[in-house]
C-alpha positions as MATLAB code, in Angstrom:
seq = 'WSSDVCSSDLANPLWTDRANGLQIRIRRGGAVVYDGPIDTGVRDMGILLSPGDQDPLDYEVYLSPNAGNSMQGLSVTFDLLWTATGPA';
ca = [
       0.189  -14.546    0.182;
       0.359  -11.220   -1.598;
      -0.947   -7.691   -1.186;
      -1.877   -5.175   -3.871;
      -3.127   -1.588   -3.863;
      -4.958   -0.442   -6.973;
      -6.958    2.524   -8.209;
      -9.098    3.223  -11.252;
      -8.127    6.919  -11.018;
      -4.775    6.457  -12.754;
      -4.375   10.096  -13.874;
      -4.577   11.480  -10.334;
      -1.252   12.923   -9.051;
      -1.963   11.538   -5.590;
      -1.581    8.140   -7.281;
       0.927    8.830  -10.064;
       3.418   11.186   -8.393;
       5.642    8.648   -6.649;
       7.698   11.312   -4.847;
       4.970   13.728   -3.738;
       1.754   11.677   -3.827;
       0.321    9.192   -1.379;
       2.684    6.851    0.422;
       1.939    3.637    2.288;
       3.753    2.098    5.236;
       3.127   -1.575    6.033;
       4.225   -2.966    9.387;
       4.302   -6.530   10.643;
       4.745   -6.804   14.402;
       6.179   -3.288   14.564;
       8.764   -3.946   11.835;
       8.343   -1.956    8.625;
       8.081   -4.322    5.642;
       7.340   -1.576    3.070;
       7.428    2.227    3.113;
       7.063    4.033   -0.186;
       4.713    5.066   -2.996;
       1.186    3.697   -2.668;
       1.263    2.314   -6.216;
       3.176   -0.744   -5.024;
       1.910   -3.280   -7.502;
       1.563   -6.829   -6.223;
       3.884   -7.444   -3.281;
       4.787  -10.882   -2.022;
       4.383  -10.572    1.745;
       7.139  -13.139    2.306;
       5.277  -15.531    4.554;
       3.507  -18.850    4.069;
       0.262  -19.311    5.955;
      -1.401  -22.579    6.856;
      -5.186  -22.816    7.214;
      -6.244  -20.847   10.295;
      -2.958  -18.896   10.520;
      -2.993  -15.122   10.867;
      -0.586  -12.421    9.720;
      -1.569   -9.135   11.416;
      -0.397   -6.084    9.470;
      -0.773   -2.351   10.033;
      -1.327   -0.167    6.973;
      -0.696    3.582    7.209;
      -1.486    5.811    4.229;
      -0.019    9.312    4.318;
       0.759   12.246    2.069;
       4.429   12.685    1.303;
       6.042   15.388    3.443;
       7.395   16.771    0.128;
       3.891   17.362   -1.286;
       3.253   20.910   -2.445;
       0.113   22.998   -2.633;
      -0.895   21.299   -5.899;
      -2.021   18.279   -3.845;
      -4.484   20.302   -1.750;
      -8.125   19.422   -2.288;
      -7.376   16.256   -4.297;
      -8.875   12.891   -3.458;
      -8.434    9.391   -4.804;
     -10.237    6.106   -4.224;
      -8.235    2.903   -3.998;
      -8.671   -0.738   -3.036;
      -6.508   -2.952   -0.867;
      -6.464   -6.498   -2.243;
      -5.189   -9.617   -0.500;
      -4.603  -12.825   -2.401;
      -3.899  -16.219   -0.893;
      -2.972  -19.175   -3.040;
      -2.589  -22.797   -2.066;
       0.082  -25.262   -3.060;
       0.122  -26.280   -6.707;
];
């Protein structure tokens, strides 16, 4: 299965500034599987699920510690998308 984060507000520095904008950390069972810019694109989550299986993940969205005052007062809306596909 795969995960994607997308926004229609593509000109917003919270989204476009990969060093200073929003970051996302994804954990599976306490292990970090991704930690970086929120604009991740589609990410293969590296696991195959059978019907009824679960894959609990924790998502943490945070502002980069390097963010300056220019990020104050900004907001952005984004969607988290999960896609599961079956065998061909």
